[in-house]
Short mmCIF file of C-alpha atoms and ligand atoms in Angstrom, two decimals:
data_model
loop_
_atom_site.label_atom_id
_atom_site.label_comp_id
_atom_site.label_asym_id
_atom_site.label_seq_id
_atom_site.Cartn_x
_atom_site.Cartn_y
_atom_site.Cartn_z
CA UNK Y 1 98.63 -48.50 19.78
CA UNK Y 2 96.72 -45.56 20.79
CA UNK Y 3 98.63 -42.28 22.49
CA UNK Y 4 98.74 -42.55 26.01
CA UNK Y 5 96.21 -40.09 28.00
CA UNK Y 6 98.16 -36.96 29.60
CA UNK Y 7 99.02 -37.45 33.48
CA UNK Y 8 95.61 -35.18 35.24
CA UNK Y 9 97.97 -32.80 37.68
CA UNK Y 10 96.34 -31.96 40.48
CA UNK Y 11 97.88 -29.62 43.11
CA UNK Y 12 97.13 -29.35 46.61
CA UNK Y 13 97.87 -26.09 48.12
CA UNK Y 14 97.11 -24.10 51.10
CA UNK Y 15 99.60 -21.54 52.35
CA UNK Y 16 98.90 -22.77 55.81
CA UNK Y 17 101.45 -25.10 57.51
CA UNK Y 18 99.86 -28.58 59.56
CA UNK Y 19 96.71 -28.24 57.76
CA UNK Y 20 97.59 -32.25 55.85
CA UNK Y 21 98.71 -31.03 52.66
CA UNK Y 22 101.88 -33.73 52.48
CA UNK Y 23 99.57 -36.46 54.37
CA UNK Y 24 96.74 -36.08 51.61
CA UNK Y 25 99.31 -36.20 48.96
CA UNK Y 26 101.01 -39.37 50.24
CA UNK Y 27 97.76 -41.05 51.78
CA UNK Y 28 95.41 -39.78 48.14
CA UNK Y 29 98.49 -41.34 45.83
CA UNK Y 30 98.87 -44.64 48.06
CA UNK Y 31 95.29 -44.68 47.04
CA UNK Y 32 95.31 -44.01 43.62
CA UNK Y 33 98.17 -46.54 42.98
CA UNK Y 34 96.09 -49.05 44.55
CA UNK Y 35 93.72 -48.67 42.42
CA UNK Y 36 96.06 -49.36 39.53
CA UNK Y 37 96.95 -45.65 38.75
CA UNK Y 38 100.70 -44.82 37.66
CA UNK Y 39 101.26 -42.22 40.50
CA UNK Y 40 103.87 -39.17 40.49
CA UNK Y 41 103.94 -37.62 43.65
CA UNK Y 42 106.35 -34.07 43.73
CA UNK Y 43 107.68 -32.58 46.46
CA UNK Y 44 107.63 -28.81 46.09
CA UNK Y 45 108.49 -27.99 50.11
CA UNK Y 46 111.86 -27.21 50.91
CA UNK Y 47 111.41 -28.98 54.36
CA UNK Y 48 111.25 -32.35 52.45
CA UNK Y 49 108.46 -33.76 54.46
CA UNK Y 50 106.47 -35.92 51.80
CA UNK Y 51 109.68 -37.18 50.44
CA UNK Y 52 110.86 -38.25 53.84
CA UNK Y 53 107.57 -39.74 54.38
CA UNK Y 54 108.10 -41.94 51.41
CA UNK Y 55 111.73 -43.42 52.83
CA UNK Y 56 113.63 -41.89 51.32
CA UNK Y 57 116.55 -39.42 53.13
CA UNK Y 58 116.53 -35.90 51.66
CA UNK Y 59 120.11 -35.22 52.89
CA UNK Y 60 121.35 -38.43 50.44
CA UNK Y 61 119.25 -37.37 47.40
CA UNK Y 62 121.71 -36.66 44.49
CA UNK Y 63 119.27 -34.61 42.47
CA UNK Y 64 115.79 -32.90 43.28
CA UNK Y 65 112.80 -31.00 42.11
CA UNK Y 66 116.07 -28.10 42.52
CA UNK Y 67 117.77 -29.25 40.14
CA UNK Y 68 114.73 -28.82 37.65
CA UNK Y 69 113.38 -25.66 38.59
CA UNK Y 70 116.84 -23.86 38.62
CA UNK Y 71 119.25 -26.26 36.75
CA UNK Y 72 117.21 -27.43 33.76
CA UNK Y 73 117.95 -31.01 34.52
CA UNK Y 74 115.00 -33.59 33.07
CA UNK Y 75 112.09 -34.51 35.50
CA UNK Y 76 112.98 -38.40 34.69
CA UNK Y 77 116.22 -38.09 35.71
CA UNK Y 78 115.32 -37.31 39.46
CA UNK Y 79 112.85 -39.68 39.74
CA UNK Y 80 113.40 -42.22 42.66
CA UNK Y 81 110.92 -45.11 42.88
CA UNK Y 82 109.18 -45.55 45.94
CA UNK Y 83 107.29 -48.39 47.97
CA UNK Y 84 103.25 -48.75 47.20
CA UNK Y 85 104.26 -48.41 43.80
CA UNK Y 86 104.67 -44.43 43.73
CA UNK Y 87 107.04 -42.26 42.16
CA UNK Y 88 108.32 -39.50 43.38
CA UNK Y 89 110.29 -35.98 42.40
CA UNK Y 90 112.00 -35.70 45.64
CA UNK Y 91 113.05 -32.24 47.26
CA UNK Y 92 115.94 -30.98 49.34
CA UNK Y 93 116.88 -27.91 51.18
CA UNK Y 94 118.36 -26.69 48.94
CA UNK Y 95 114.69 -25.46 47.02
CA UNK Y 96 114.78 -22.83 50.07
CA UNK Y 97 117.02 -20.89 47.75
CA UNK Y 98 114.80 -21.69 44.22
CA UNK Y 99 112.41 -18.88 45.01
CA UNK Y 100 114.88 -16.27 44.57
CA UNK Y 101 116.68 -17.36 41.48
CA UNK Y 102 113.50 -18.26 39.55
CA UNK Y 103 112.26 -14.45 40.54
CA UNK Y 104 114.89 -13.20 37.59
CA UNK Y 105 113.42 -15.63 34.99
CA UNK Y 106 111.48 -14.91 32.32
CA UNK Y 107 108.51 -16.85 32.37
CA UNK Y 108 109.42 -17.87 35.85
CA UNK Y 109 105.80 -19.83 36.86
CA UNK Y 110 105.93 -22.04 34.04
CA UNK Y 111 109.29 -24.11 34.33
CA UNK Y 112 107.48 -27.15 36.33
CA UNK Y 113 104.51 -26.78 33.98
CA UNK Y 114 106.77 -27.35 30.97
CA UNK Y 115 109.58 -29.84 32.93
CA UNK Y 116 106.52 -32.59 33.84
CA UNK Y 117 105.47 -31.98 30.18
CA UNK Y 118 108.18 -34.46 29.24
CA UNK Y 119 106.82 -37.40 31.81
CA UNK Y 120 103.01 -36.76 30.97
CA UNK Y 121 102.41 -39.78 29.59
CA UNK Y 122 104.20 -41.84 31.93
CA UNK Y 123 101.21 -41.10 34.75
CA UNK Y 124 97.70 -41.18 34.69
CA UNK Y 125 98.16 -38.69 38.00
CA UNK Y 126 100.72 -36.17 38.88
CA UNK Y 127 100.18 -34.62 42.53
CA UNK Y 128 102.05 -31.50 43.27
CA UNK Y 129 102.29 -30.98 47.58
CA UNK Y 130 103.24 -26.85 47.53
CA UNK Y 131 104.88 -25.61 50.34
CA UNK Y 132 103.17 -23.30 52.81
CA UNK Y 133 103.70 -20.08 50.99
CA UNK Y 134 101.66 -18.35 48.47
CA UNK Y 135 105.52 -17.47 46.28
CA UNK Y 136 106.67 -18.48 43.06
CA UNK Y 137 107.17 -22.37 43.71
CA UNK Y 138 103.25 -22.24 44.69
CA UNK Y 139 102.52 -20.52 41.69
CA UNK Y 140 104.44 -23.07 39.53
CA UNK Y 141 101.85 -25.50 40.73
CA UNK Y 142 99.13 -23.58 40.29
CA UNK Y 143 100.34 -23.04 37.13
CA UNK Y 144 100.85 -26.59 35.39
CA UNK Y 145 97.88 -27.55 37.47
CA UNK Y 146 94.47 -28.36 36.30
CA UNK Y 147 93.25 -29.31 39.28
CA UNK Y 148 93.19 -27.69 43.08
CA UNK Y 149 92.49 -29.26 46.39
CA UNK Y 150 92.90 -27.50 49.13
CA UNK Y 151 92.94 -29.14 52.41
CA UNK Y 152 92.20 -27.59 55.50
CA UNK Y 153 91.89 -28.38 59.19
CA UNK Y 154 87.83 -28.42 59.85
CA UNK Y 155 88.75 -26.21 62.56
CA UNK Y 156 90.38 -23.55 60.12
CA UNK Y 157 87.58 -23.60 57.66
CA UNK Y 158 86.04 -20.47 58.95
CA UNK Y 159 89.20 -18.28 59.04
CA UNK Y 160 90.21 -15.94 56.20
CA UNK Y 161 93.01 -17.91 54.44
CA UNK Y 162 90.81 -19.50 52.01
CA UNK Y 163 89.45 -16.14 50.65
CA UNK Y 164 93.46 -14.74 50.19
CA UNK Y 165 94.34 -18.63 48.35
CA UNK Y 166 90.88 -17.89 46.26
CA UNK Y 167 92.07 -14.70 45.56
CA UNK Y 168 95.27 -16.19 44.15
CA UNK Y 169 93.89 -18.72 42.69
CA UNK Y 170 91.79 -16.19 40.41
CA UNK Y 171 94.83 -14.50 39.04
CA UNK Y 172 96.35 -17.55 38.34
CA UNK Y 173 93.80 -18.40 36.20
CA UNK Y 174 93.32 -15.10 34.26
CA UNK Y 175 97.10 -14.58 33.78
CA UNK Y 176 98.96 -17.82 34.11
CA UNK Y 177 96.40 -20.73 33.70
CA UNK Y 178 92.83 -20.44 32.65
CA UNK Y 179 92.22 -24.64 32.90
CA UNK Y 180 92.78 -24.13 36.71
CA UNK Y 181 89.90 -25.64 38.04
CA UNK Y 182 89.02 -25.60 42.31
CA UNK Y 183 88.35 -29.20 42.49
CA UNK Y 184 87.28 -28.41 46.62
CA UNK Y 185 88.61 -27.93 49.71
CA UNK Y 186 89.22 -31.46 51.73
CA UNK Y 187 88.75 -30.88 55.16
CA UNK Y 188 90.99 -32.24 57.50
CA UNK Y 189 91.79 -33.50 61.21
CA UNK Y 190 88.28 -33.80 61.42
CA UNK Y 191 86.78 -34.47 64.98
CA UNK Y 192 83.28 -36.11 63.87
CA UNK Y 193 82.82 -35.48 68.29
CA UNK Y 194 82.44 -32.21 68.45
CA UNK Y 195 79.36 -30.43 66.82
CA UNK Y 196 81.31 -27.21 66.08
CA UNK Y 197 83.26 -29.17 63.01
CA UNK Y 198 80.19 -30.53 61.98
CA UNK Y 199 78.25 -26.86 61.30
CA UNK Y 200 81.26 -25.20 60.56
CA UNK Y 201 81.52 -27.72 57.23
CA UNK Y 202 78.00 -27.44 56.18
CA UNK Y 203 78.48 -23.65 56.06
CA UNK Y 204 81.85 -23.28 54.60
CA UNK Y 205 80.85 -24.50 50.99
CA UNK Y 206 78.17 -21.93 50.69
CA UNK Y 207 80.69 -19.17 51.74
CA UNK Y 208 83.12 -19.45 49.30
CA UNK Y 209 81.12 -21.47 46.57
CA UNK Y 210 83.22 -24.15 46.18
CA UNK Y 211 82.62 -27.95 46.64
CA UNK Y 212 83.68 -29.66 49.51
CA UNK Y 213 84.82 -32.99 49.25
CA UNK Y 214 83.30 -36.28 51.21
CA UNK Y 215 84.46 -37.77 53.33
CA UNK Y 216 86.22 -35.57 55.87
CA UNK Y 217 89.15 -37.25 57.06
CA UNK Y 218 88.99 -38.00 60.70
CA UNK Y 219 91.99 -37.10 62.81
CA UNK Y 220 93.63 -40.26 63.89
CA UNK Y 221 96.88 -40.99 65.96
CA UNK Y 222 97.68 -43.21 62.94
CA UNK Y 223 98.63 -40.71 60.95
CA UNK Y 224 101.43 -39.68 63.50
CA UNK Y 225 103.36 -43.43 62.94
CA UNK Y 226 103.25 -43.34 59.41
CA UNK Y 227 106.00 -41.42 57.73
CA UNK Y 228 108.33 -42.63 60.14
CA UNK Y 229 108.69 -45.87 58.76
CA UNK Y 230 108.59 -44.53 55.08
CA UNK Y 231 105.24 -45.67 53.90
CA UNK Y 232 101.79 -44.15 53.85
CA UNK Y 233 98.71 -44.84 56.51
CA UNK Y 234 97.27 -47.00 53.63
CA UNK Y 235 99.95 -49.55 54.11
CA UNK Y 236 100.89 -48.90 57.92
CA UNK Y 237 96.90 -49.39 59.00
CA UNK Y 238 94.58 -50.61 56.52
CA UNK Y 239 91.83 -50.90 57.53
CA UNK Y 240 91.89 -47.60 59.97
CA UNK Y 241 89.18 -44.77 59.19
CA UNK Y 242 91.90 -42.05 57.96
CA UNK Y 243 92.86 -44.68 55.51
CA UNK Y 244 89.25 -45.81 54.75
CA UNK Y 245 88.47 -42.04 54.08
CA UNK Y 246 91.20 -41.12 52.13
CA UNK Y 247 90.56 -44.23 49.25
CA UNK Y 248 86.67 -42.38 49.44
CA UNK Y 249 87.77 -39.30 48.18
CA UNK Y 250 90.48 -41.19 45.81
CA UNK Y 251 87.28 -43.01 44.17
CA UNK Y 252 85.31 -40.32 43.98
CA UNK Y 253 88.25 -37.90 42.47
CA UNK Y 254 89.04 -40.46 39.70
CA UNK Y 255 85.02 -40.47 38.92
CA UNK Y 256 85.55 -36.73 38.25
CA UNK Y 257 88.58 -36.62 36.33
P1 ADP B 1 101.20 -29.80 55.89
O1 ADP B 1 101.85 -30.53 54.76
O2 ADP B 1 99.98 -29.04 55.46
O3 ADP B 1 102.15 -28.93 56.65
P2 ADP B 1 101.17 -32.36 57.23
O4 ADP B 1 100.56 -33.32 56.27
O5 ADP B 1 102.64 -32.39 57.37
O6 ADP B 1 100.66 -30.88 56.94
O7 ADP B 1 100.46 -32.66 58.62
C1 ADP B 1 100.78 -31.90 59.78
C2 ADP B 1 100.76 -32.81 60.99
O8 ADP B 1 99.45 -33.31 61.22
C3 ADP B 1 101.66 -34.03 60.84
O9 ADP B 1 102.28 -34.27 62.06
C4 ADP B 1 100.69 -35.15 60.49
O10 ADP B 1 101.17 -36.42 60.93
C5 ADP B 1 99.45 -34.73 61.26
N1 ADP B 1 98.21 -35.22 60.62
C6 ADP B 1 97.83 -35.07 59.33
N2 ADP B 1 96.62 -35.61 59.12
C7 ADP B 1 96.21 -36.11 60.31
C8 ADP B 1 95.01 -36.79 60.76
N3 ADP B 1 94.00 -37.04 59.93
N4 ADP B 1 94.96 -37.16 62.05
C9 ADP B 1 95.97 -36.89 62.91
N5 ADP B 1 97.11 -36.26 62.56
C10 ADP B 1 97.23 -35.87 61.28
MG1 MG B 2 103.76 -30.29 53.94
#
């Protein structure tokens, strides 16, 4: 039998809270895994909110993404299985306190890059969802990364935080990572109404020279019901638009990597 491919690990940051960072990463992998991917979703937030949105109760997790940055246990051994046939690295609180232990490591940004080395070939796509902070669990991402969406309320996409994430971004990849590749920013909580979202997304990809992706997602009440019952807007409402977009840019993302 042939090796197994490598898991493609894509990270989507933005150092921005509310801008749909967890709901892309639950809403892209309920995608992917539909379309017959072997999905590992990881929660790098210490407020939990992707793992919660995938049913499962932070506060009964025995071990989490914690436990491998700072205690060297194995990525497979945290592993809980989810619904839409996803995995998941859950989090805890307890990753609040990760930042300042991993500062007094050696080689600090590249313990997640070398922990999801051991599952690699388990997946055919890791996503990372980073928490909204531009510190050392963010640059773990970026770090065993090859891959960066960032996505980002259409109303934001004029404001300065996507030059200071560039700017990161560019010393990640001459010092820590030089595979790092922008896949685009995904804009978000799009209002398709209002003409100001519109203009503001043609310009923004000329600005910054980066691609943006297609669809934008439209912002839909669904979104608000869906974590609450543990599964993603793919499952809770089908056929809605958020849902319809979000399996767009999952097609078009596996056509480019
Ligand atoms: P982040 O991870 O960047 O902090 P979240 O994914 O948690 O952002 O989303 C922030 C809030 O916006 C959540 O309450 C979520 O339900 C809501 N939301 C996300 N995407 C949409 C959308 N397309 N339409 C409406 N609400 C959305
Ligand atoms: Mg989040």
């Amino acid at each position: 039998m042939a090796p197994k491919r490598k898991a493609t690990i894509i990270a989507l940051a933005n150092q921005k809270g509310g801008v749909a960072k967890t709901t892309s990463v639950a809403s892209l992998g309920a995608a992917f895994a539909e379309q017959g991917r072997r999905v590992l979703l990881v929660d790098l937030d210490p407020q939990a909110c992707l793992t919660f949105s995938l049913g499962v109760d932070p506060d009964t997790v025995e071990s989490s993404v914690h436990d491998v940055l700072v205690g060297g246990v194995e990525v497979a051994d945290v592993i809980v299985h989810c619904e839409e046939g996803i995995d998941l690295v859950p989090s805890t609180i307890d990753l609040a306190g990760a930042e300042a232990v991993l500062l007094s490591r050696p080689a600090r940004e590249y313990v997640l890059q070398s922990a999801l080395d051991a599952v690699r070939r388990d997946y055919d796509i890791i996503l990372l969802d980073c928490s909204p902070s531009l510190g050392v669990l963010t640059l773990n991402a970026l770090t065993a990364a090859q891959g960066l969406i960032i996505p980002m309320p259409c109303e934001m996409l004029g404001h300065r935080g996507v030059g200071q994430l560039l700017d990161t971004v560019r010393d990640v990849k001459r010092i820590l990572n030089k595979k790092l590749k922008v896949i685009g920013i995904l804009p978000t909580l799009f209002d398709g109404r209002s003409n100001h979202a519109r203009e503001v997304l043609d310009d923004v990809g000329e600005r910054y020279g980066i691609p943006v992706l297609s669809p934008p997602i439209p912002k839909t009440v669904r979104f608000a019901e869906a974590p609450a019952v543990g599964r993603s807007i793919l499952s809770t409402s089908r056929t809605s638009k958020g849902a319809k977009a979000y399996r767009e840019v999952a097609t078009s993302l596996l056509a480019a990597i």
